[in-house]
CSV table of C-alpha atoms in Angstrom, one decimal:
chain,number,residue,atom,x,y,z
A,1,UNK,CA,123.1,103.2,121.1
A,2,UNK,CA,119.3,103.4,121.8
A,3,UNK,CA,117.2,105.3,119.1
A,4,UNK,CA,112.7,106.4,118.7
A,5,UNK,CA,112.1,106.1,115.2
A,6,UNK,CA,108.8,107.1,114.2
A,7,UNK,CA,107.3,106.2,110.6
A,8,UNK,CA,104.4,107.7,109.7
A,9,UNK,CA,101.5,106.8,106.8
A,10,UNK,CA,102.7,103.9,104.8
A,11,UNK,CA,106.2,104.1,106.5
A,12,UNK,CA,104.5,102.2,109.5
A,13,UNK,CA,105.1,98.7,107.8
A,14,UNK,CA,108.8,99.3,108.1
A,15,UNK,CA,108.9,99.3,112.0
A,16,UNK,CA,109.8,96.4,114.0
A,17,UNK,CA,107.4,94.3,115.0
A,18,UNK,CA,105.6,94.9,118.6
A,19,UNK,CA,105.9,98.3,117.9
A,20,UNK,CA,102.7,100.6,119.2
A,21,UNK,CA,101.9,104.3,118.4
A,22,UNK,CA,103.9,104.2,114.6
A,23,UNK,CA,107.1,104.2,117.0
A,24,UNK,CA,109.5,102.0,118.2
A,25,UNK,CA,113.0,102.3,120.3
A,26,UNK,CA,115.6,100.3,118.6
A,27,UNK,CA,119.7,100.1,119.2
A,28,UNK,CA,122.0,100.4,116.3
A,29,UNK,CA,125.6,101.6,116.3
A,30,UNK,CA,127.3,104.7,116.8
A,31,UNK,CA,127.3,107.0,114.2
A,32,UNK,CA,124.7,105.4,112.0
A,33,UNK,CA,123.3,108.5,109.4
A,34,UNK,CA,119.8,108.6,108.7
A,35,UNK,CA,120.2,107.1,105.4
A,36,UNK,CA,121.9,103.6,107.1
A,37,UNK,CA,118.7,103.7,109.3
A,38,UNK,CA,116.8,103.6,106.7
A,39,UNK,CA,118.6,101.0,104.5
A,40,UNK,CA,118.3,98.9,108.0
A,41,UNK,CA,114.6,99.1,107.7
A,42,UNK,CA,114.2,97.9,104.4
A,43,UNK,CA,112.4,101.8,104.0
A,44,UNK,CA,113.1,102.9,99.9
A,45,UNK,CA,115.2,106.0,100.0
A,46,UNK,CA,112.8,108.7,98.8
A,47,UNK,CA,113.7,112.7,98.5
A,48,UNK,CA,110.5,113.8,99.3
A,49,UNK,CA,110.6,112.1,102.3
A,50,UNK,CA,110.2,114.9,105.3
A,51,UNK,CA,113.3,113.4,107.5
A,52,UNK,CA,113.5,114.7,111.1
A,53,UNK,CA,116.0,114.7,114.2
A,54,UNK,CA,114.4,115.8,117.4
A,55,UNK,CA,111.7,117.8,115.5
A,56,UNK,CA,114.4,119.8,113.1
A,57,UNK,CA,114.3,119.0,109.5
A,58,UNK,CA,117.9,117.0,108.3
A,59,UNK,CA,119.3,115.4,105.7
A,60,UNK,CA,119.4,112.1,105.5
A,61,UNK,CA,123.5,112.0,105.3
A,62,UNK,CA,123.2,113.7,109.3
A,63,UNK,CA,124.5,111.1,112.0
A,64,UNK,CA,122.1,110.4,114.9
A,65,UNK,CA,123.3,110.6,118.4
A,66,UNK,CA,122.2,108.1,121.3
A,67,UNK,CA,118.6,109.6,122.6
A,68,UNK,CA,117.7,111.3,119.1
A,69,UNK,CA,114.2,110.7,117.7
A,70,UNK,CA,114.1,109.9,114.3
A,71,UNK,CA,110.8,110.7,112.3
A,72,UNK,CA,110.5,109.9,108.8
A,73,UNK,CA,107.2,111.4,107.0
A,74,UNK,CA,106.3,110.3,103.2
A,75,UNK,CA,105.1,112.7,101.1
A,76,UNK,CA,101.6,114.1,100.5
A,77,UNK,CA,99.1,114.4,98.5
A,78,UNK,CA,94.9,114.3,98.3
A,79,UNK,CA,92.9,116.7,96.4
């Protein structure tokens, strides 16, 4: 199934290459959770992370359905 991710800050690396905008659409199987995705990307699993589906906040144990976009956010910080 086809899949936007979208990494954001120092998340960025983690996309494929030729990817433009900190996004990318990429297939991986059915019924892949958030936290697979993320394994699959090499990205550290990190519980501040802001994890998204479609713009709604979810945890990264939800599955993701063919079309979803996927945004992943690091935490933070500045003064």
């Amino acid at each position: 199934m086809d899949i936007e991710i979208r990494l954001f800050a120092n998340l960025a690396k983690f996309l494929p290459p030729g990817s433009v905008n900190k996004r990318a659409r990429i297939s991986v199987e059915d019924g892949i959770t958030i936290e697979a995705l993320m394994n699959k990307l090499g990205i550290p699993i990190n519980t501040n992370n802001i994890v998204m589906i479609n713009g709604f906040h979810k945890d990264i144990k939800e599955k993701i359905n063919e079309g979803d976009i996927v945004s992943i956010i690091p935490p933070v910080s500045g003064g």
